[in-house]
Short mmCIF file of C-alpha atoms (C1' of nucleotides) in Angstrom, two decimals:
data_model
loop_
_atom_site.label_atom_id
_atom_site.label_comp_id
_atom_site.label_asym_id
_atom_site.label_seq_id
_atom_site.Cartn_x
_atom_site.Cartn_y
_atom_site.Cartn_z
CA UNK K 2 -4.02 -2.92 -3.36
CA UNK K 3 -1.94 -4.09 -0.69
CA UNK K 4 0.47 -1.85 0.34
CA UNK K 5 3.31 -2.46 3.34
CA UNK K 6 0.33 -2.44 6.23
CA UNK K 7 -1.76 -4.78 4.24
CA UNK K 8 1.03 -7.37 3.48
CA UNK K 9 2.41 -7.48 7.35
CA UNK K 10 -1.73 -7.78 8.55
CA UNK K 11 -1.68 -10.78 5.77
CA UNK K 12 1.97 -12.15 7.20
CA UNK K 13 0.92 -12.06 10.78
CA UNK K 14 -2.75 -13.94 9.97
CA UNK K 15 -1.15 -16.57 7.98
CA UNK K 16 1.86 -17.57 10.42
CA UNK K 17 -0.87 -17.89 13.37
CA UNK K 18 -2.53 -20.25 10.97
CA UNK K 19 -0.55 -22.57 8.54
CA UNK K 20 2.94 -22.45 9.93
CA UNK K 21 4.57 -26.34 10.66
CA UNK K 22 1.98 -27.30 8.12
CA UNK K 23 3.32 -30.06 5.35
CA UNK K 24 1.80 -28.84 2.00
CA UNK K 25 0.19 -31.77 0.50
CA UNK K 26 -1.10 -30.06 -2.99
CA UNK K 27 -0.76 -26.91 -4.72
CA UNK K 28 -3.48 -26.73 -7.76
CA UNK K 29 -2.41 -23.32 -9.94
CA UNK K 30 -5.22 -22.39 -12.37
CA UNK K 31 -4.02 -19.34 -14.10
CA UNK K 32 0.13 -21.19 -14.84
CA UNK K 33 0.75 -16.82 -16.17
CA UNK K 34 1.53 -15.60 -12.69
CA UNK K 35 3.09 -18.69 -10.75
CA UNK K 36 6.82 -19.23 -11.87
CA UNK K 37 8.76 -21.98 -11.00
CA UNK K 38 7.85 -25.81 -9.93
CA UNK K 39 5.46 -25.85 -7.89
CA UNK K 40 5.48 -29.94 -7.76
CA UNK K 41 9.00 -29.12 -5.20
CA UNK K 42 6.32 -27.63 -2.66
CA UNK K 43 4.59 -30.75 -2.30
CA UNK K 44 5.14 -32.67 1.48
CA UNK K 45 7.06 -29.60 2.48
CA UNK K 46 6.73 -27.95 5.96
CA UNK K 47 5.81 -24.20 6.29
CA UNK K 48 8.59 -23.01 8.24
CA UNK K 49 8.53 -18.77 8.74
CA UNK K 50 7.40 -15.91 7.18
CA UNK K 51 8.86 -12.58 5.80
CA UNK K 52 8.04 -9.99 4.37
CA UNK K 53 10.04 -7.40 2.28
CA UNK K 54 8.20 -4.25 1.00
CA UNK K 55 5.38 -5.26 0.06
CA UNK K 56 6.21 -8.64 -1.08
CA UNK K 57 4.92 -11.56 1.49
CA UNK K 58 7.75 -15.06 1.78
CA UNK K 59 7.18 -17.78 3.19
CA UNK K 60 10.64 -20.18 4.28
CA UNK K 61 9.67 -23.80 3.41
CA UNK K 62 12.04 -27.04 4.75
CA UNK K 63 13.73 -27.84 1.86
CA UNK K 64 15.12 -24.37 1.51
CA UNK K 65 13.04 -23.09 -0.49
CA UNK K 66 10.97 -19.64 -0.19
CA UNK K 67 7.67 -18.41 -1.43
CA UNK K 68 7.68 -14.83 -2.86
CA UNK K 69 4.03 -13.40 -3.25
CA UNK K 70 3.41 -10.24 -4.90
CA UNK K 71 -0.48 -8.87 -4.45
CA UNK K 72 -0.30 -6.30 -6.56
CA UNK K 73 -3.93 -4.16 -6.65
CA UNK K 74 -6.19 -7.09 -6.22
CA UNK K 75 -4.46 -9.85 -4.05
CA UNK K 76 -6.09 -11.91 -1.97
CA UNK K 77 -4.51 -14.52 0.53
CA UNK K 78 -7.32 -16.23 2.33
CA UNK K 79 -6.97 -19.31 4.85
CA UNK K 80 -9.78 -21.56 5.15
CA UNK K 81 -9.73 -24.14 8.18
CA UNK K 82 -11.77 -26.82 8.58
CA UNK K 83 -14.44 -27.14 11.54
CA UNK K 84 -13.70 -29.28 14.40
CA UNK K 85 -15.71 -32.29 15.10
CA UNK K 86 -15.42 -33.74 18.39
CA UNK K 87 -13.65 -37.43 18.07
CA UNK K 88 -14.30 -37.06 14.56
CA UNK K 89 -12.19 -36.05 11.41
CA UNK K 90 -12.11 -32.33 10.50
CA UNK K 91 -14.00 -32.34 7.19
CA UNK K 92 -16.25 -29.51 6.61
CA UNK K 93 -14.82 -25.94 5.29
CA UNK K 94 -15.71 -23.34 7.63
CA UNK K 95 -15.73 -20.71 4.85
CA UNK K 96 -17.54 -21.84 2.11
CA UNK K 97 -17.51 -19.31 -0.57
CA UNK K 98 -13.56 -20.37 -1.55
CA UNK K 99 -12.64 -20.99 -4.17
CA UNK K 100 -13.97 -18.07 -6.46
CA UNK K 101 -13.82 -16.68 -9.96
CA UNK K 102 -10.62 -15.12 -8.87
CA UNK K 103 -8.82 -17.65 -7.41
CA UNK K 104 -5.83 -18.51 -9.11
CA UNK K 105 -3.80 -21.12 -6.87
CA UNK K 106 -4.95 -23.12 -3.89
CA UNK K 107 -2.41 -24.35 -1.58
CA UNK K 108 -3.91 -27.45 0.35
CA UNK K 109 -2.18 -28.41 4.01
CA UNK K 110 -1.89 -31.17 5.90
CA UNK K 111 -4.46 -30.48 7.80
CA UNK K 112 -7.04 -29.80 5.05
CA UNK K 113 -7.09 -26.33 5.38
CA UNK K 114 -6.59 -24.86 2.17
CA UNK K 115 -4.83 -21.24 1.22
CA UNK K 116 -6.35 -19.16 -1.64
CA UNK K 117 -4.68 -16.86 -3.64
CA UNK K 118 -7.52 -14.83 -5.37
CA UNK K 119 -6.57 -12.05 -8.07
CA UNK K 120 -9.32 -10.38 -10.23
CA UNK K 121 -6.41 -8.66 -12.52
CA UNK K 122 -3.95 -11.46 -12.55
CA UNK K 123 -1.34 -8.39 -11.57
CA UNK K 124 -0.35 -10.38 -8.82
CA UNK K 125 2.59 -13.43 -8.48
CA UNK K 126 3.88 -15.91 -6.95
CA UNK K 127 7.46 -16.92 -7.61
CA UNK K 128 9.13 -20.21 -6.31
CA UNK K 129 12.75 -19.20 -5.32
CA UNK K 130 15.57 -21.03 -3.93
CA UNK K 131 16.65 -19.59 -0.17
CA UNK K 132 20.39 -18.86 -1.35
CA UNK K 133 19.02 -17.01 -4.09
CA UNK K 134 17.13 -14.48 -2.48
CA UNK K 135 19.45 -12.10 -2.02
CA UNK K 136 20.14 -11.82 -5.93
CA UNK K 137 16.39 -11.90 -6.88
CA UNK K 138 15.69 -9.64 -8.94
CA UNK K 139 12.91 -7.87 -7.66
CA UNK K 140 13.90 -7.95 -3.93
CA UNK K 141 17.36 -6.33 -4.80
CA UNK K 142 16.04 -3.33 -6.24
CA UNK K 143 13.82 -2.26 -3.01
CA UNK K 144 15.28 0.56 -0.60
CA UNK K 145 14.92 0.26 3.45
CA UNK K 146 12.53 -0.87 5.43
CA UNK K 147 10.72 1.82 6.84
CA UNK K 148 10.09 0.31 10.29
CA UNK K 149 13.82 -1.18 11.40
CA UNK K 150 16.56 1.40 12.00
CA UNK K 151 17.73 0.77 8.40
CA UNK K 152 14.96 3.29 7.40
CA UNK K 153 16.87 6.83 9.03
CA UNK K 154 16.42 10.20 7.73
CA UNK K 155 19.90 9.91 6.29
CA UNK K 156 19.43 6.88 4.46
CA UNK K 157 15.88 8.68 3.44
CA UNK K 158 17.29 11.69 2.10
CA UNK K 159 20.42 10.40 -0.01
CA UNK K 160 17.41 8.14 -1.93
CA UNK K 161 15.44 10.95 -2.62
CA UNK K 162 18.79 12.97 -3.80
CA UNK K 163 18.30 11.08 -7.13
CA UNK K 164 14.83 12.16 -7.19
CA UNK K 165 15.04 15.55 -6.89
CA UNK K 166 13.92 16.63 -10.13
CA UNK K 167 9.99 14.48 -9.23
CA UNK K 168 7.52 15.18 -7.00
CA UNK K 169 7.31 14.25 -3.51
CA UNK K 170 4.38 12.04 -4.36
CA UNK K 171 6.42 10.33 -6.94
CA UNK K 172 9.46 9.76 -5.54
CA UNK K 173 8.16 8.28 -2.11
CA UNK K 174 6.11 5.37 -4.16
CA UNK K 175 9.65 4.94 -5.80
CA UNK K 176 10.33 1.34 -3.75
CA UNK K 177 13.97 2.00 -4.69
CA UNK K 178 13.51 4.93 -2.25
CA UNK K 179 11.71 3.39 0.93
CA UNK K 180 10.25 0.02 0.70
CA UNK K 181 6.69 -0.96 0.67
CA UNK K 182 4.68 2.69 0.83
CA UNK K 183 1.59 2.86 -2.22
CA UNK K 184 -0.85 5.33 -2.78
CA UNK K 185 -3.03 5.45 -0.16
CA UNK K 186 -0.07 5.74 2.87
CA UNK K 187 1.80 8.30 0.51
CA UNK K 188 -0.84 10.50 0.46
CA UNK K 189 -1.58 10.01 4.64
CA UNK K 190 2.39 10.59 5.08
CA UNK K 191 2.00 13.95 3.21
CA UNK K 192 -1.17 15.28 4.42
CA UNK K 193 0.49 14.56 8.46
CA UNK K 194 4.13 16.22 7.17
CA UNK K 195 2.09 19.35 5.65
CA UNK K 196 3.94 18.74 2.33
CA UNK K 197 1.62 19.33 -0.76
CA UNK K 198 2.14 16.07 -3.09
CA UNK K 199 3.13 17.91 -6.08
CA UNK K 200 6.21 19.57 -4.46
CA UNK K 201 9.55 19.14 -6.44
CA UNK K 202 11.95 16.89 -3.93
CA UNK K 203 14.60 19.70 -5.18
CA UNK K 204 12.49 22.01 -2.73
CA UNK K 205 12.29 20.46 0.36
CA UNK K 206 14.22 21.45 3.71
CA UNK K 207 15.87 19.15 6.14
CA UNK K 208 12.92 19.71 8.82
CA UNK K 209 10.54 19.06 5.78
CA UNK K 210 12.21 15.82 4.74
CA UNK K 211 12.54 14.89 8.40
CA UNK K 212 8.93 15.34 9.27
CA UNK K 213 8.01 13.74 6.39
CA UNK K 214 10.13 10.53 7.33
CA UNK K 215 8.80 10.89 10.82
CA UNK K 216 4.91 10.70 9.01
CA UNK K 217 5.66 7.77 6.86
CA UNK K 218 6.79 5.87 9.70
CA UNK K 219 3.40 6.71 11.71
CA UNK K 220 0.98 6.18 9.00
CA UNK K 221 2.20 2.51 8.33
CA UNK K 222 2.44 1.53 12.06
CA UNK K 223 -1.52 3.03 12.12
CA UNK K 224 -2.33 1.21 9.21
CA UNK K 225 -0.95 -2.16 11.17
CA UNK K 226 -2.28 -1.32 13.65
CA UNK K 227 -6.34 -1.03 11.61
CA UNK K 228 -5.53 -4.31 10.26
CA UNK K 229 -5.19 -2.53 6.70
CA UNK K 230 -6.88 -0.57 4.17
CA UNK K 231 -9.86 -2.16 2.46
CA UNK K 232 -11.36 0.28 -0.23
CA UNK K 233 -12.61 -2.79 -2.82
CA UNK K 234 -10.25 -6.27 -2.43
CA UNK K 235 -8.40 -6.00 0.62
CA UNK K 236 -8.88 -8.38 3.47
CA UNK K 237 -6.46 -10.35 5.75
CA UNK K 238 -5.89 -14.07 5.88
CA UNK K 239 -8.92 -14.79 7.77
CA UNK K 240 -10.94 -13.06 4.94
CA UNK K 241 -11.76 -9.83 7.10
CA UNK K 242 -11.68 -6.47 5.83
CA UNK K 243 -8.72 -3.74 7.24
CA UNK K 244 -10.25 -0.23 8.61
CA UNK K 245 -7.74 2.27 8.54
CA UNK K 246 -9.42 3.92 5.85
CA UNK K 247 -11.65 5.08 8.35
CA UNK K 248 -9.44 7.09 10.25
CA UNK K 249 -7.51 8.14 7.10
CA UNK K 250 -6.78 12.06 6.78
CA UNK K 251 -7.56 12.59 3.22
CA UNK K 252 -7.47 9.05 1.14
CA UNK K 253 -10.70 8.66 -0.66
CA UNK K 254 -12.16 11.67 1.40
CA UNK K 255 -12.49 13.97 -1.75
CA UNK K 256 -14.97 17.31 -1.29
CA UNK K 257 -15.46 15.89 2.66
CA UNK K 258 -14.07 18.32 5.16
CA UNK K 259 -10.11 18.10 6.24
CA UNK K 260 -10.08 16.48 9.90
CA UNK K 261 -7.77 19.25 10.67
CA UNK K 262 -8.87 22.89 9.29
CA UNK K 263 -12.77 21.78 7.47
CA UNK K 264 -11.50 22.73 4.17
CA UNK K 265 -12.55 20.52 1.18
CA UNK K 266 -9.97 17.40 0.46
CA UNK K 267 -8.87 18.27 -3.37
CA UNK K 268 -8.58 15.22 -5.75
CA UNK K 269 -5.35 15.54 -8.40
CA UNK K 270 -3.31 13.09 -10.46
CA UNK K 271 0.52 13.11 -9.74
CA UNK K 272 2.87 11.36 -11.66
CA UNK K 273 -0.60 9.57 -13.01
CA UNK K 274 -1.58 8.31 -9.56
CA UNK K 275 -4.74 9.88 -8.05
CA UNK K 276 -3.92 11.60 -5.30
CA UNK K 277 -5.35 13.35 -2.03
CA UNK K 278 -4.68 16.54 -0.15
CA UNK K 279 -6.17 19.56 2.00
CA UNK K 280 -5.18 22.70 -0.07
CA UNK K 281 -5.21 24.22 3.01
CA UNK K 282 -2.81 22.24 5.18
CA UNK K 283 -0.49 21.42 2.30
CA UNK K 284 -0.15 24.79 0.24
CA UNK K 285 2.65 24.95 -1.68
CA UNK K 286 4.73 27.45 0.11
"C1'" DC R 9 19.24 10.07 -18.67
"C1'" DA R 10 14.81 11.32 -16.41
"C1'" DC R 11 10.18 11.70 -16.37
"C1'" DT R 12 5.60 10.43 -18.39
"C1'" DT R 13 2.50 7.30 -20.57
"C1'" DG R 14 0.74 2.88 -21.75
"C1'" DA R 15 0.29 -1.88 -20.83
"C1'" DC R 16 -0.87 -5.61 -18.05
"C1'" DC R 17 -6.29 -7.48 -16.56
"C1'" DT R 18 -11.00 -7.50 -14.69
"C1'" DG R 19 -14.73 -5.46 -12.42
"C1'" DT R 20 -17.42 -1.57 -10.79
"C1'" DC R 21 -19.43 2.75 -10.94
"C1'" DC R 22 -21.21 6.81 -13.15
"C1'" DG R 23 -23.33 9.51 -16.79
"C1'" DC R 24 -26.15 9.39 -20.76
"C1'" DT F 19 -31.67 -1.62 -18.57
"C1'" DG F 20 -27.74 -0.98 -21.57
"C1'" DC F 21 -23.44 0.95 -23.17
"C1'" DG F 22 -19.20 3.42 -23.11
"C1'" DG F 23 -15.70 5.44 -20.55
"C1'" DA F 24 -13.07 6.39 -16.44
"C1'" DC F 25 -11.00 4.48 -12.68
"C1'" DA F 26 -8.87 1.10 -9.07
"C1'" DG F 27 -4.23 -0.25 -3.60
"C1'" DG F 28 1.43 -1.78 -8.39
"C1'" DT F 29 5.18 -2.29 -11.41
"C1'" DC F 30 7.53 -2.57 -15.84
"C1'" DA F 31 8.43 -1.38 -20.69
"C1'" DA F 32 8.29 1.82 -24.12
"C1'" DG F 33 8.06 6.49 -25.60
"C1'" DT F 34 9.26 11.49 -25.37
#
DNA sequence: CACTTGACCTGTCCGC
DNA sequence: TGCGGACAGGTCAAGT
């Protein structure tokens, strides 16, 4: 599910929300995808929030970090409390937490409570010391960010030199190759850079691999900027669904009319990921 | 070594 | 209405 756009929506909700909060219980109901203690999070203070690809940290204040990892069917939703005038906060203003899927709930300070909600258990969450981040073993592996300078076309097109044998598809969900793009924004970044997904990397020119850099950039800052994709799971921190799919160019728009020529959007599985095009606007040379 | 497939899980949707 | 199969935003291990 949540791809780079989805995970930054999620970041920005949640530090509006529980940050200087002292965690006063963590209750983890499915022990398979939380590693680490999470007794060492009790009375700690939520200090700032990261994110990395399309994995979501949070800093706590005895040096510790958070790493959560949504994978397809991640859910981070906040719940606050309503206010009662002169009275104690007491009654949840969402009342449909906690779910079938809910696999941890974090519980502040404040009462508020954090759910992490997973219907395929793909997800994580990882308790990880701050001075170890930087050897972790997942974190180390991921390429640029695609919205800071690290991401240039240089930097883009040395990663995809190892790739050149794959499709273009392929190789840009390779996180070793640009952080944080999935499905959904691979296919957008294509259909705006005119590159059919099933190209070979081998055959792509420098303006090609340049626009296409250019694209991936734009499609993630629109997908911020729609609060996110929500096809099935997807909503933000405040439990509210994302709607960039509804200016998307092609993703889930099979047999409806490209926005830009009226051909039919084609459905085809690259590299065993469904993917979506305009055979029109993305021939293959 | 590089690319493809299956596995991890659960739920939904579609065709019969 | 029920049942089986395909499929879903991600990543890793095993297989070719």
């Amino acid at each position: 599910m949540p791809e780079l756009p989805e995970v930054e929506t999620i970041r920005l909700g949640l530090e509006s929300k529980i940050k200087g909060l002292k965690i006063t219980d963590v209750q983890v109901l499915e022990p398979k995808i939380f590693y680490g203690d999470c007794i060492q999070l009790i009375g700690q203070t939520v200090e700032n929030f990261w994110r990395r690809g399309k994995v979501l940290g949070i800093n706590l204040s005895n040096n510790l970090s958070l790493m959560v990892h949504l994978k397809m069917s991640g859910q981070l939703i906040w719940v606050g409390k309503e206010k009662v005038l002169g009275g104690h906060p007491t009654k949840d203003i969402n009342s449909k937490m906690p779910v079938k899927s809910t696999r941890v709930i974090f519980t502040f300070s404040d009462r508020s409570k954090l759910y992490f909600n997973d219907q395929r258990k793909f997800g994580w969450i990882k308790v990880v010391e701050n001075s170890k981040l930087k050897v972790d073993i997942f974190l180390q592996k991921l390429g640029p960010e695609p919205l800071t300078d690290e991401f240039t076309i240089e930097a883009f097109r040395q990663n995809l030199l190892k790739h050149s044998k794959s499709s273009i598809k392929s190789a840009i969900l390779d996180q070793t190759v640009v952080a944080g793009v999935g499905n959904i924004y691979a296919s957008e970044a294509l259909f705006l850079a005119k590159i059919h997904p099933e190209e070979m990397v081998k055959n792509l020119t420098d303006q090609e691999i340049s626009n296409l850099h250019h694209s991936m950039i734009q499609s993630l800052q629109t997908g911020i900027k729609k609060g996110g994709s929500s096809k099935t799971h997807y909503v933000n921190a405040a439990g509210e669904r994302g709607y960039f799919l509804e200016v998307a160019y092609v993703y889930d728009r099979e047999n409806q009319p490209c926005k830009n020529c009226q051909a039919p959007i084609l459905k085809i599985i690259v590299g065993g990921r469904g993917s979506y095009f305009c055979p029109n606007c993305q021939s293959k040379d």
